[in-house]
Structure formats: structure tokens, C-alpha cells
Short mmCIF file of C-alpha atoms in Angstrom, two decimals:
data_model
loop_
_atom_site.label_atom_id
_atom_site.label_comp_id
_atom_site.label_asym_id
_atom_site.label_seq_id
_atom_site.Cartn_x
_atom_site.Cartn_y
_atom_site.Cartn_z
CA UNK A 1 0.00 0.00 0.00
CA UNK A 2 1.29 3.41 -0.69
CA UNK A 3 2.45 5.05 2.34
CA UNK A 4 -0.07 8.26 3.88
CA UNK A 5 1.08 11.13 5.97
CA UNK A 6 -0.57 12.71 8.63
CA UNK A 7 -3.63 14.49 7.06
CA UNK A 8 -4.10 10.54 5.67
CA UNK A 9 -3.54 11.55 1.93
CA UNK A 10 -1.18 9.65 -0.42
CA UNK A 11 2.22 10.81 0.12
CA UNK A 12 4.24 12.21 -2.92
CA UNK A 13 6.73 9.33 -4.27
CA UNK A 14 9.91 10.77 -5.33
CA UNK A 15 10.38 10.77 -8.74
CA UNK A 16 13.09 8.44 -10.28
CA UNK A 17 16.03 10.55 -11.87
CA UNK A 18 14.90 11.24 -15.95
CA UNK A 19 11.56 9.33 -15.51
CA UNK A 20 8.49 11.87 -16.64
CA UNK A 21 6.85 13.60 -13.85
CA UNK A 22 3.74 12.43 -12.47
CA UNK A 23 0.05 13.60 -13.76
CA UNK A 24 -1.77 15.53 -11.08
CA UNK A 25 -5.64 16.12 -10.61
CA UNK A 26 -6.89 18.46 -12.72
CA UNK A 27 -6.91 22.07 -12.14
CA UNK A 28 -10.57 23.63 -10.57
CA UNK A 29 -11.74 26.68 -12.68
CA UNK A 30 -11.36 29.68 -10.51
CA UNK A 31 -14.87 31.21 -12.01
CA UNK A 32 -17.06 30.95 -8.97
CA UNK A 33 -20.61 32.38 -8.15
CA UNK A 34 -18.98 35.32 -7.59
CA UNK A 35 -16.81 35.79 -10.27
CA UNK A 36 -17.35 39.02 -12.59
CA UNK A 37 -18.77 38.96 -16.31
CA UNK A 38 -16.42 40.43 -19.42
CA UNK A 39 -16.90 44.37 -19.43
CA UNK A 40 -17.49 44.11 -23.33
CA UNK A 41 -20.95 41.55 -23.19
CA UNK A 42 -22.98 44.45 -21.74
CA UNK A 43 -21.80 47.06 -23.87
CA UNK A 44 -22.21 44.25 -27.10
CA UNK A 45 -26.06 43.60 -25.25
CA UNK A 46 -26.74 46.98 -25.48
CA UNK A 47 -25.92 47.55 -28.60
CA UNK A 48 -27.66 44.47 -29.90
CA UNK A 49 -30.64 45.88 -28.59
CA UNK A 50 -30.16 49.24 -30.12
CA UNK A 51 -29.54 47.54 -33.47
CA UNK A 52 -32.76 45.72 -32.92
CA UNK A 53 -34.62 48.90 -32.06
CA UNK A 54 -33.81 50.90 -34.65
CA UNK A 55 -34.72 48.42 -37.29
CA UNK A 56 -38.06 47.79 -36.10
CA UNK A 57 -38.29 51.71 -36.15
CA UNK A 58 -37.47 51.50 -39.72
CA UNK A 59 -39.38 49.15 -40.22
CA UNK A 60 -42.54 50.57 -39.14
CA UNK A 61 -41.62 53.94 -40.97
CA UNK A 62 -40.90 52.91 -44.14
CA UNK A 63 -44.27 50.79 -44.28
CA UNK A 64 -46.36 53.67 -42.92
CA UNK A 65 -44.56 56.21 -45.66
CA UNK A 66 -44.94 53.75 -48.25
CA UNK A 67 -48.20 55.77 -49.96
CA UNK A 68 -46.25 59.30 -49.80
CA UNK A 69 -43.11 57.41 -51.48
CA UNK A 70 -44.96 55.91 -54.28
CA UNK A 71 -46.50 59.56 -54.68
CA UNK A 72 -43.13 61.08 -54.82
CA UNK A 73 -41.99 58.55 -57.02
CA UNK A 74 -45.14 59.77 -59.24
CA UNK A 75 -44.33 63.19 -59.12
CA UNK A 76 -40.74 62.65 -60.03
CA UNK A 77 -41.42 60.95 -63.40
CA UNK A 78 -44.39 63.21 -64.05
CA UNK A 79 -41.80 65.88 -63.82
CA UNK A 80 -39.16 64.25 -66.11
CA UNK A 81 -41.84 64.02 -68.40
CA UNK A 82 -42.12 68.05 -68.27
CA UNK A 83 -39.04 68.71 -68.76
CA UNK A 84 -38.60 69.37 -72.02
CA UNK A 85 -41.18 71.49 -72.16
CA UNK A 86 -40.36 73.69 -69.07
CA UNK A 87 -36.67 73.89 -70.03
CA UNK A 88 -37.85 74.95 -73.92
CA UNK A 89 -39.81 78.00 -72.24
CA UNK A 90 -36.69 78.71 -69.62
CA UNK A 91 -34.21 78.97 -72.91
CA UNK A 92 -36.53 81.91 -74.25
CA UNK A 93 -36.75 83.97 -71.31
CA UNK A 94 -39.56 82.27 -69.30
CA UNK A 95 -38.76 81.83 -65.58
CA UNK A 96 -39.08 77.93 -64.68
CA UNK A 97 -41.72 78.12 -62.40
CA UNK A 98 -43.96 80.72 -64.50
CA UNK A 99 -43.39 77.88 -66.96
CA UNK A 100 -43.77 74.96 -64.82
CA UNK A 101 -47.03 76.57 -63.76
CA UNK A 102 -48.39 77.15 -67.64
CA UNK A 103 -48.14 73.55 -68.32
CA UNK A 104 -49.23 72.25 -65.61
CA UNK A 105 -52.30 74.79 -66.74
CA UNK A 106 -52.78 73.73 -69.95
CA UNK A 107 -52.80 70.03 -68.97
CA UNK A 108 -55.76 70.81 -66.15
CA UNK A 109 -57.47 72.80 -68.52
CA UNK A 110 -57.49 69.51 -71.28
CA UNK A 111 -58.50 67.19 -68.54
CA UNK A 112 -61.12 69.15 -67.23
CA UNK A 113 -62.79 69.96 -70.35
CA UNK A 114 -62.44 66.01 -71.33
CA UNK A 115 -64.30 65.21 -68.42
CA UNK A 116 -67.15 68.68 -68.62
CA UNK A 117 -67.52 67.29 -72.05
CA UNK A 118 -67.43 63.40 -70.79
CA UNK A 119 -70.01 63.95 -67.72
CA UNK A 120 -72.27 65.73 -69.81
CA UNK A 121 -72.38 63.19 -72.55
CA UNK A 122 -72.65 60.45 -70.33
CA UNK A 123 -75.65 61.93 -68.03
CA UNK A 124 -77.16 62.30 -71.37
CA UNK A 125 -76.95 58.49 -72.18
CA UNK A 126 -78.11 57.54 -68.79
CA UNK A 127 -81.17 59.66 -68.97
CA UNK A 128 -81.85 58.46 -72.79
CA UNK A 129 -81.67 54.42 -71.25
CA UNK A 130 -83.67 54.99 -68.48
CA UNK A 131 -86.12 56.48 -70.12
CA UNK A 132 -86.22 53.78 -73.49
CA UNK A 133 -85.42 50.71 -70.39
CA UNK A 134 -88.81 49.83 -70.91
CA UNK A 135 -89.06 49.57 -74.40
CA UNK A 136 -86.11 47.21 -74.61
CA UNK A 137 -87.33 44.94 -71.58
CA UNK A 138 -90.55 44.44 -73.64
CA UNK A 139 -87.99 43.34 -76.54
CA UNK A 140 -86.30 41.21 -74.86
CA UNK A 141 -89.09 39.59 -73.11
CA UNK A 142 -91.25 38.98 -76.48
CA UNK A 143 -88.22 36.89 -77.61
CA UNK A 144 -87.61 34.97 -74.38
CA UNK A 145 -91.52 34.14 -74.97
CA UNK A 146 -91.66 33.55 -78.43
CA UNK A 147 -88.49 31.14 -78.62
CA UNK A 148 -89.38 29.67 -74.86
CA UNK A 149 -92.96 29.33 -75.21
CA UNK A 150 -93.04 31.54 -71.75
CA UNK A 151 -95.90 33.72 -70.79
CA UNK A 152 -93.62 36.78 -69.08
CA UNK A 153 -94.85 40.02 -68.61
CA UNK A 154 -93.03 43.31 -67.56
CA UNK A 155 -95.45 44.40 -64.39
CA UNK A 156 -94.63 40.80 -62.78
CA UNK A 157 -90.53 41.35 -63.02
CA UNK A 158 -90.89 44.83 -61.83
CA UNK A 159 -92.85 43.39 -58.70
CA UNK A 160 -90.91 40.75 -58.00
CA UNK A 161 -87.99 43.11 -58.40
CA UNK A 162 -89.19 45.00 -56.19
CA UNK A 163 -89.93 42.77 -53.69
CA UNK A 164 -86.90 40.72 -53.33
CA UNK A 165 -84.39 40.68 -50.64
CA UNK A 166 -81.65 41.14 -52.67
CA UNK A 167 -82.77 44.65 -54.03
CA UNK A 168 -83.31 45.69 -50.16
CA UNK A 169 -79.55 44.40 -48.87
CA UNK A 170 -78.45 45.97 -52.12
CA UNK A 171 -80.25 49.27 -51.19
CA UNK A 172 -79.51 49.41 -47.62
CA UNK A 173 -75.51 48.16 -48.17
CA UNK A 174 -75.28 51.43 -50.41
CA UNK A 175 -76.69 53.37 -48.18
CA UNK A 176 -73.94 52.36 -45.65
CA UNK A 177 -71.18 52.76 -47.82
CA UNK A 178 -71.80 56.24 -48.97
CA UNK A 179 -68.79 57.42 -45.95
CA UNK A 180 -66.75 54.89 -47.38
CA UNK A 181 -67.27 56.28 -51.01
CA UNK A 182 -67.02 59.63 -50.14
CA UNK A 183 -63.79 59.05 -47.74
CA UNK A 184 -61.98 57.28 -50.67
CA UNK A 185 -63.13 60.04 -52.82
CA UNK A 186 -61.47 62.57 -50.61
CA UNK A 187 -58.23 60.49 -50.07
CA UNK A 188 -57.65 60.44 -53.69
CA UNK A 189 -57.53 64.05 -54.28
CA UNK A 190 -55.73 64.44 -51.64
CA UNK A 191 -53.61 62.23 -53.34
CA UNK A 192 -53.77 64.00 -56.64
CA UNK A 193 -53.07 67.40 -54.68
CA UNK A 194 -49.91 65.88 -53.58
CA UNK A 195 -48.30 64.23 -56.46
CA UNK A 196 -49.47 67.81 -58.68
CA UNK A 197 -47.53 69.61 -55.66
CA UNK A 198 -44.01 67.78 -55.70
CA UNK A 199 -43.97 67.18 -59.10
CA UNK A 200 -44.44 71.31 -59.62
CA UNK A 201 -41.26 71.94 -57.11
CA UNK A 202 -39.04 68.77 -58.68
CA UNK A 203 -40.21 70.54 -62.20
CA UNK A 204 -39.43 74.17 -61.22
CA UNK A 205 -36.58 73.65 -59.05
CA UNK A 206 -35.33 71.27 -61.50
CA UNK A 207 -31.56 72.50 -61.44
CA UNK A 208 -31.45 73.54 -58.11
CA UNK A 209 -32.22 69.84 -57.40
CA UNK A 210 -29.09 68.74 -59.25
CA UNK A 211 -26.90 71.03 -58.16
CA UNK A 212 -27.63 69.71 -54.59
CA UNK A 213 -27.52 66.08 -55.64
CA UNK A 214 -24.05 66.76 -57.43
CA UNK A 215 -23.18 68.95 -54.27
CA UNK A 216 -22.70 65.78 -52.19
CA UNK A 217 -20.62 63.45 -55.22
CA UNK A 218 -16.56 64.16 -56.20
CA UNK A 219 -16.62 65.62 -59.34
CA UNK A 220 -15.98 62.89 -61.43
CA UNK A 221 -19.48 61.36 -60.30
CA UNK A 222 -21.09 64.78 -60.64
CA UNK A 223 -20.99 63.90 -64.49
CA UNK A 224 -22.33 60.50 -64.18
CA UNK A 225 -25.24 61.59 -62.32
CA UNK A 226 -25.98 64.29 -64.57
CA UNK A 227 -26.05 62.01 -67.71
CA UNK A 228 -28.27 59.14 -66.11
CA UNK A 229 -30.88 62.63 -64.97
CA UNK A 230 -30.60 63.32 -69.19
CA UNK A 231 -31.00 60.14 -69.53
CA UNK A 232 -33.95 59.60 -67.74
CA UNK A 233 -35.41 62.69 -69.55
CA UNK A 234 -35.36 61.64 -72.79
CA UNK A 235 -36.18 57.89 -71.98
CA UNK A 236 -39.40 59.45 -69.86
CA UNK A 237 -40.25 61.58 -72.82
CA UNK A 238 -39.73 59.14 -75.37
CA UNK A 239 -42.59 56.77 -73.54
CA UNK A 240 -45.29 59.25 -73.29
CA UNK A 241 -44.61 60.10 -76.70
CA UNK A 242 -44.86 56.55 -77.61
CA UNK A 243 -48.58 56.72 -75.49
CA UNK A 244 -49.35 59.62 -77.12
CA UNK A 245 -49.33 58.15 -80.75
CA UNK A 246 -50.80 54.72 -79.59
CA UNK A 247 -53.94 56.75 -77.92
CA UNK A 248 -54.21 58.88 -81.45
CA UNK A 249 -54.15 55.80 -83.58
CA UNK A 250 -56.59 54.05 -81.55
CA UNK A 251 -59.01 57.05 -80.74
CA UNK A 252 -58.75 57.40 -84.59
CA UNK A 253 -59.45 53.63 -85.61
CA UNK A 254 -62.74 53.53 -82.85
CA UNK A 255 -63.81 56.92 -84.55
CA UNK A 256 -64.31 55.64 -88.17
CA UNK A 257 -66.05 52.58 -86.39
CA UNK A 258 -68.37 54.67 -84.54
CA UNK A 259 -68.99 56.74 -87.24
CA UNK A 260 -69.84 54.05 -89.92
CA UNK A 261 -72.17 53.14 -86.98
CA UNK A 262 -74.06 56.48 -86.24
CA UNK A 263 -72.94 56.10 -82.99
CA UNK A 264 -73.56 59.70 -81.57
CA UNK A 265 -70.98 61.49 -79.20
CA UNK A 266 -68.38 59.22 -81.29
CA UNK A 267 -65.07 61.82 -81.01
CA UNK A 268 -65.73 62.38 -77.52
CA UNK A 269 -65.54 58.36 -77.05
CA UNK A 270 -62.45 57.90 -79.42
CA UNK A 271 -60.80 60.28 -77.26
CA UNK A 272 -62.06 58.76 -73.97
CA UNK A 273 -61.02 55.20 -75.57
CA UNK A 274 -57.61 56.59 -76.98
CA UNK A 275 -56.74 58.10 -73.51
CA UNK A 276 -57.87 55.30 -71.19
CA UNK A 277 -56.67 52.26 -72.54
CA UNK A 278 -52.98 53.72 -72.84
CA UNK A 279 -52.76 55.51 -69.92
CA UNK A 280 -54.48 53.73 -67.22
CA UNK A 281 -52.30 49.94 -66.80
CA UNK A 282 -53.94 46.45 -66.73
CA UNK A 283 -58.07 47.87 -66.77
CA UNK A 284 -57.92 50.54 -68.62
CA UNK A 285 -58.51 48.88 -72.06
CA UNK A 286 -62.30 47.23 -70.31
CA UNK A 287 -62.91 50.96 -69.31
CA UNK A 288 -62.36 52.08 -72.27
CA UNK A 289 -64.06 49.59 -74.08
CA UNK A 290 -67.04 49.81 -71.61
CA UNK A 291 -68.61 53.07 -72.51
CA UNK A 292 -68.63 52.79 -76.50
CA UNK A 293 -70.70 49.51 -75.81
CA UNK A 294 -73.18 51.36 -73.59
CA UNK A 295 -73.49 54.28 -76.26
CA UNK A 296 -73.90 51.61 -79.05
CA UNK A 297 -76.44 49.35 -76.99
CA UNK A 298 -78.92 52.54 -76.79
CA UNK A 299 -78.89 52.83 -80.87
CA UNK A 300 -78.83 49.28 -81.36
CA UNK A 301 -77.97 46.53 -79.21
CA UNK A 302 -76.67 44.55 -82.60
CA UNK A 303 -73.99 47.85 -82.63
CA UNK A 304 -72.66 46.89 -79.29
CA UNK A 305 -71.67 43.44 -79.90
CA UNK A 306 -69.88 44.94 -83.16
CA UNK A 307 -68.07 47.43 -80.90
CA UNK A 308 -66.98 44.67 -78.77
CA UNK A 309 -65.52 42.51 -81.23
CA UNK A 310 -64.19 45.52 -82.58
CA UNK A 311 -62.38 46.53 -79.61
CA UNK A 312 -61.20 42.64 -78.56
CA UNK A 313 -59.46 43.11 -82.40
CA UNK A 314 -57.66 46.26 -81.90
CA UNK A 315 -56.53 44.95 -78.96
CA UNK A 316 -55.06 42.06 -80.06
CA UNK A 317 -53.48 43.89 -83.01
CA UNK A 318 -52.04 46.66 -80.62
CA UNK A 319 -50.16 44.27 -78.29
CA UNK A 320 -48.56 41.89 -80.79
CA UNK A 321 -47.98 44.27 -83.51
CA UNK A 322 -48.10 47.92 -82.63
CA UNK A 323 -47.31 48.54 -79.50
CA UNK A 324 -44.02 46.27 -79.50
CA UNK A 325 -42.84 48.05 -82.30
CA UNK A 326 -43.40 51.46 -81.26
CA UNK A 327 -42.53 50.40 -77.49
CA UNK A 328 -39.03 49.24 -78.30
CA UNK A 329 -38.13 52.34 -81.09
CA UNK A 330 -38.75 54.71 -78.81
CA UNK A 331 -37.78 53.76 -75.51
CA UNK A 332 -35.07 51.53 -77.29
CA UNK A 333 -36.40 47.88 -75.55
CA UNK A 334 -36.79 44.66 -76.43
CA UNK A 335 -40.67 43.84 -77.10
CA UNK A 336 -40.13 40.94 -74.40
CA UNK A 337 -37.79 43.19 -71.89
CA UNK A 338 -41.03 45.93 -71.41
CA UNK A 339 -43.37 43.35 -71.54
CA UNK A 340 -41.69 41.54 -68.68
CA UNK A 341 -40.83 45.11 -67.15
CA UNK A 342 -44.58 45.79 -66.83
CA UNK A 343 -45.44 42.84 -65.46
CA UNK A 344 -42.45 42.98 -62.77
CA UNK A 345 -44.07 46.71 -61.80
CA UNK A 346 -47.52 45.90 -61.37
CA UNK A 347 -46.03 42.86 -58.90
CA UNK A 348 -44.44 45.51 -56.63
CA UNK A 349 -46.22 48.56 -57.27
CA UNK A 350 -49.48 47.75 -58.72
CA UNK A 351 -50.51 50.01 -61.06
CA UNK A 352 -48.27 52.54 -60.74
CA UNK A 353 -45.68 49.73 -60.88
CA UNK A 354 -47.05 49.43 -64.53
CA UNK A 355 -46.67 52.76 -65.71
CA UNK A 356 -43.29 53.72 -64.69
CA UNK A 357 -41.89 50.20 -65.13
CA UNK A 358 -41.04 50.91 -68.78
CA UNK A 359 -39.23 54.05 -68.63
CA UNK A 360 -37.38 52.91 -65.31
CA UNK A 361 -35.94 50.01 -67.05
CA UNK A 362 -35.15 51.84 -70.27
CA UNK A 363 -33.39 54.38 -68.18
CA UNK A 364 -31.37 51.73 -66.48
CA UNK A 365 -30.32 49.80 -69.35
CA UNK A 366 -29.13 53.33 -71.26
CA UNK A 367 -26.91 54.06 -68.27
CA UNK A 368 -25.71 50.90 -67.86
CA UNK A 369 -25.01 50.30 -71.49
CA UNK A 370 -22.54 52.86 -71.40
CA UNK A 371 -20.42 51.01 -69.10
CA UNK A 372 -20.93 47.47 -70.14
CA UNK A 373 -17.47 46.92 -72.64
CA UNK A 374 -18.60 45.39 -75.96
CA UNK A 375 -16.53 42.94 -78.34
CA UNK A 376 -17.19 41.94 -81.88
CA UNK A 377 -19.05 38.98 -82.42
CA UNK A 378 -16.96 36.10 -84.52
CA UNK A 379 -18.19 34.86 -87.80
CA UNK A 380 -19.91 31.87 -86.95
CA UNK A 381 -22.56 30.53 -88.74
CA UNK A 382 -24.28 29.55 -85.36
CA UNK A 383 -24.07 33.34 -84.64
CA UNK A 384 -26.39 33.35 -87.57
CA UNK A 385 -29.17 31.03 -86.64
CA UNK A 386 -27.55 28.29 -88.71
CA UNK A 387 -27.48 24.49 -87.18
CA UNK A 388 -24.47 23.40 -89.26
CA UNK A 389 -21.91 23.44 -87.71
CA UNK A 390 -18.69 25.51 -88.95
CA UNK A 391 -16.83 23.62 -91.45
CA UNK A 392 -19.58 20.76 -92.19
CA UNK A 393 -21.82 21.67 -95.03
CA UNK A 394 -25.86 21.78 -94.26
CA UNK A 395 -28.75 19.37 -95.43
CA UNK A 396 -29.38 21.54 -97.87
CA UNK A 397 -26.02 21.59 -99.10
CA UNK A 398 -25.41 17.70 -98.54
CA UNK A 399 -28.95 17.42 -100.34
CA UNK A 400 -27.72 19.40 -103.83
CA UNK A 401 -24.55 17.85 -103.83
CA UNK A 402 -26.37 14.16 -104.13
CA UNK A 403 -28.58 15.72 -106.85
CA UNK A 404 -25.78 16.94 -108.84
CA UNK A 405 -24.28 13.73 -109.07
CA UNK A 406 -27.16 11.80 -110.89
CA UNK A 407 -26.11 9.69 -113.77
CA UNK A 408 -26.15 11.72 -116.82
CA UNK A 409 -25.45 15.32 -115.32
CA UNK A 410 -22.20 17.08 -115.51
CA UNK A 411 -21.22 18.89 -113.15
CA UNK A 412 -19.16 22.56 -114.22
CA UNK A 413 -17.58 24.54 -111.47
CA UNK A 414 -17.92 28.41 -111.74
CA UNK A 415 -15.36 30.02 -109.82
CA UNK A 416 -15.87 33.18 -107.78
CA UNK A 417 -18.13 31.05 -104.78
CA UNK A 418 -21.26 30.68 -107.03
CA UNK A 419 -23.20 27.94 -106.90
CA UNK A 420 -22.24 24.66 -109.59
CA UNK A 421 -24.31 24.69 -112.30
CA UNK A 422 -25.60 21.06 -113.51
CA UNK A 423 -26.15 20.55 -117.17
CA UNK A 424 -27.40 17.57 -118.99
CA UNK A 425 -24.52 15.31 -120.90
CA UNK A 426 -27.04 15.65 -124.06
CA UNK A 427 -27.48 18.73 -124.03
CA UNK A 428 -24.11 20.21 -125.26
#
């Protein structure tokens, strides 16, 4: 047994002379319940916290300022779409915002005496088909009775119109949501007021806004900045003008149509179809379509199926053959790059999405072109379209050769690339 001293623990043996020394117990940690923490973890909690805080803050902001930055975003391309016009007027000696302020006049003045002229012409048609509503119920119930073999009369759907529960919920829900009309009503000229207000002061203060952007960028990004602005300009300008010239070719096409069918009011509704379905995304083509076929159904209700499949043809022509076209020579797109564009914009921003989407990503891909280092493209016949493969000759190629070596042909070579001409044996 291994000898104990006094305390009755294990005495130490000596250690033999160059034999390793012997493996103690292992050392106890000297962190105890009282021991103190790091001074860097509460400074690091702290500041994990504040971190945390301050992105929920931004958080919440940015998703309760979301409708005033979609409006500024509004008012910023409304006002690169002015440009051109306000800057004309400043180069002949009209201050910016006395010129600012006469567009932005004459395009209130248009609009309101489109929709004087509109509002009158519709109140007119409502009047005229509430007042002939009988005369084409008893129409259209003579020829549910005649090809039905019904007995329907007009005093017994009027009563029983009358009387239903669905007329009364219909009635009394309207009556409810007249606030809710009105309040939405109210919120969207408030909205109007404030996209008309910033893009006035982005307009008029147009270079005062630059020179404070280029205020905080070295000078060799000053110059950058102020060619992606031009860019944006023209790119802007180019896409309304685009709209512009779709809305007069298809206000003109729907006013020979409504003309050839006595349709009355017709260039008030080419212009109402012209300016709806180019300028208001995704719906604005039913609007647009909407009202002719109401018109038309008061003359005849033949005329408003032929102004329906009218419209469905125009609109069919316009997105596969005009509007690609004209999309892509003036903003300078692909036909597939805006139509992708649009659809990407009206996934984020909805309808506004829609209508800016274009310019936006013709602006980007002008600025970004000029950076982007092109090469020329190799000679390849693949580069072409072709499926031969360099250096092996095509079907069609494999094809004449086979033909040209029928029994009886001979075959001259012509030099200079052309094509071997085959002759008959006979024939010389």
C-alpha cells in the first residue's frame, strides 16, 4: 500500500532521476458564483438591442410612408416628363416656375374639359336608357316568350324586383357605404393634390435639385449623375410620346367605327377610348371599351356586340404588332424586356408599378449600357441562326450535292463562290 502522511492523503513518491513527472488532478476553474462577467458583453447587449430597435423603427416607418413614397416617385417621373417642355420655355426667357405653372395649366385645362364634355355626354346616355329601359325589356321579353314558349310580362318582373331581398340588402348596403365612397373620394384628391404639388417643385426647381444632388458626389461622379438625370429625360419623354401616338391611332381607328355606326358622341368616345386604354395599366382597355358599348347598346344593341368585337381586335393587333414596335423604337427595348418590365411593376407597385416600369428600365439599361465593354461577335454561322456546324456543309447543301451527281449530269464549277451549275450530258 502506498504510504499516507498525517492528514491521511497519499504521500508524494519521489520521482526516479529522468523518468516523466507524475500527472496531477486536474486544475478547478477559478470562475465561482462570484466571479465578474467580461466588461465588453454588456456594452455588445446593449448595442444588440439598439440595433434591434432601430430596425423595427425603420421598419414601421418605411411601411407607414410607403403611400407618400410611391407619390413622390409619381411626381418625379411626371416631372421628367415636363421637362422638355419647361426647359424649352426657360431657354426663351420664361422663368421655370412661371413655366412649370403654364403647363401644368394647360394640362388641367385639357383634362377638365375632357371630363365637362365626358359627364355631360354620359348623363345624357343615362337619362336616354332609363327612359327607353322599358321599351327594350318588352324586346327582350317577347323573344324569351316567343323562342321559350313563356308567358312573361313586364309588371310581374318589376314586382318581384321589387320585392326581393336582394334589391333591399343591395339598397340598404349602399346606403352604408356612402362614408366609405365619399372618404376614398377625398383620399384620392388628396392624393392628386400631392403628387401635382411635388412634381411642380421637382419641375421648377429642376436645377437647383441637381446642383444639390451633385453637391454631395466628387466631381468625377457629378458627371455621371448628370447624364443618367438626361437620360432619364429623354427615356421618360420618349414613352409618353410613344402613349401619345398609340392613344391617337386608336381614338382614330374607334372613330371611323363609330362613325360608320351612327354612334352619336363618337369623337368624344375615341378620345375617352384613346386616352384610357394607354394611360391607365392592366383595366384601362375594359374601361375604355365599356362606354362605347353602352353608347352603341342605346342605338342598337346589334352595334354593341360589333363594338366589342371591334375593340377585342384592336386589342389584339395593338399588343402583338403595334405597340411592341413602337414600345421598343422609342424607348429603345426589347418587345419581351417591357413586356416583362410591366409585369415585374404591377407585382411591386401595382398600377403605378405598370406605368413607370417601362421608362425605369429603359433608363437603367441606357446608363448601364454605357459602361458594359462590348466585343465583336466572330463569324460563326451559329451566330447566324444556322445548325451546321462551322466547317460541315448543311442538309441543304449535302442534299444538292447528291442531286448533282445523278447519272447523266455534268457537273461545271464556276469560280468566284457561285453555286455549280448542272447541265445535262445531251445537251451540249
Amino acid at each position: 500500500m502506498a504510504p499516507t502522511d498525517k492528514t491521511g492523503q497519499a504521500a508524494p513518491q519521489p520521482t526516479a532521476p529522468g523518468a516523466p513527472p507524475p500527472v496531477g488532478p486536474p486544475a478547478r476553474s477559478t470562475a465561482g458564483p462570484g466571479a465578474r462577467m467580461p466588461r465588453w458583453l454588456p456594452r455588445a447587449m446593449v448595442l444588440a438591442l439598439a440595433l434591434i430597435a432601430v430596425f423595427q423603427l425603420g421598419s414601421w416607418a418605411f411601411h407607414q410612408l410607403t403611400g407618400l413614397l410611391i407619390n413622390i416617385l409619381i411626381a418625379f417621373f411626371l416631372a421628367l416628363a415636363v421637362e422638355p417642355a419647361v426647359s424649352w420655355m426657360a431657354a426663351r426667357g420664361v422663368r421655370r416656375g412661371l413655366g412649370t405653372f403654364l403647363v401644368f395649366l394647360g394640362v388641367l385645362v385639357a383634362a377638365a374639359g375632357f371630363v365637362t364634355l365626358l359627364g355631360s355626354m354620359l348623363a345624357g346616355q343615362i337619362i336616354t336608357i332609363v327612359e327607353d329601359l322599358p321599351q327594350y325589356l318588352d324586346s327582350v321579353i317577347n323573344w324569351v316568350n316567343v323562342h321559350f314558349k313563356t308567358e312573361l310580362r313586364r309588371v310581374d318582373i318589376q314586382e318581384g324586383l321589387l320585392r326581393s331581398d336582394w334589391l333591399r340588402s343591395y339598397v340598404q348596403n349602399s346606403a352604408t357605404g356612402v362614408l366609405g365612397v365619399s372618404a376614398q373620394v377625398l383620399g384620392g384628391l388628396f392624393q392628386l393634390l400631392t403628387v401635382g404639388l411635388f412634381s411642380f417643385y421637382f419641375a421648377a426647381d429642376g436645377p437647383r435639385l441637381r446642383r444639390t444632388v451633385c453637391s454631395l458626389l466628387p466631381p468625377a461622379r457629378q458627371a455621371e449623375v448628370l447624364r443618367a438625370w438626361e437620360i432619364a429625360v429623354d427615356k421618360t419623354g420618349g414613352y409618353l410620346y410613344s402613349r401619345g401616338l398609340m392613344a391617337l391611332t386608336s381614338g382614330l381607328a374607334h372613330f371611323v367605327l363609330l362613325e360608320i355606326l351612327e354612334v352619336p358622341y363618337a369623337p368624344v368616345l375615341a378620345v375617352w377610348v384613346g386616352l384610357v386604354s394607354q394611360f391607365i395599366p392592366t383595366i384601362g382597355t375594359y374601361l375604355a371599351g365599356a362606354l362605347p358599348m353602352l353608347i352603341a347598346f342605346t342605338v342598337d344593341p346589334w352595334y354593341a356586340l360589333w363594338v366589342l368585337a371591334f375593340v377585342v381586335f384592336y386589342q389584339q393587333f395593338e399588343n402583338y404588332v403595334l405597340q411592341p414596335k413602337l414600345t421598343s423604337r422609342t424607348v429603345d427595348i426589347h418587345p419581351a424586356v417591357a413586356f416583362g418590365s410591366v409585369v415585374a411593376g404591377t407585382a411591386l407597385l401595382g398600377a403605378v408599378g405598370a406605368l413607370i416600369a417601362i421608362p425605369a428600365i429603359a433608363t437603367l439599361q441606357a446608363f448601364l449600357g454605357a459602361y458594359v465593354k462590348r466585343y465583336d461577335v466572330t463569324d460563326d454561322p451559329r451566330v447566324l441562326g444556322h445548325r451546321g456546324t462551322a466547317g460541315t456543309p448543311g442538309a441543304f447543301t449535302r442534299a444538292r450535292r447528291l442531286w448533282a451527281r445523278r447519272p447523266g449530269v455534268v457537273v461545271r464549277p464556276r469560280t468566284g463562290g457561285a453555286s455549280p451549275r448542272s447541265e445535262d450530258a445531251g445537251a451540249s
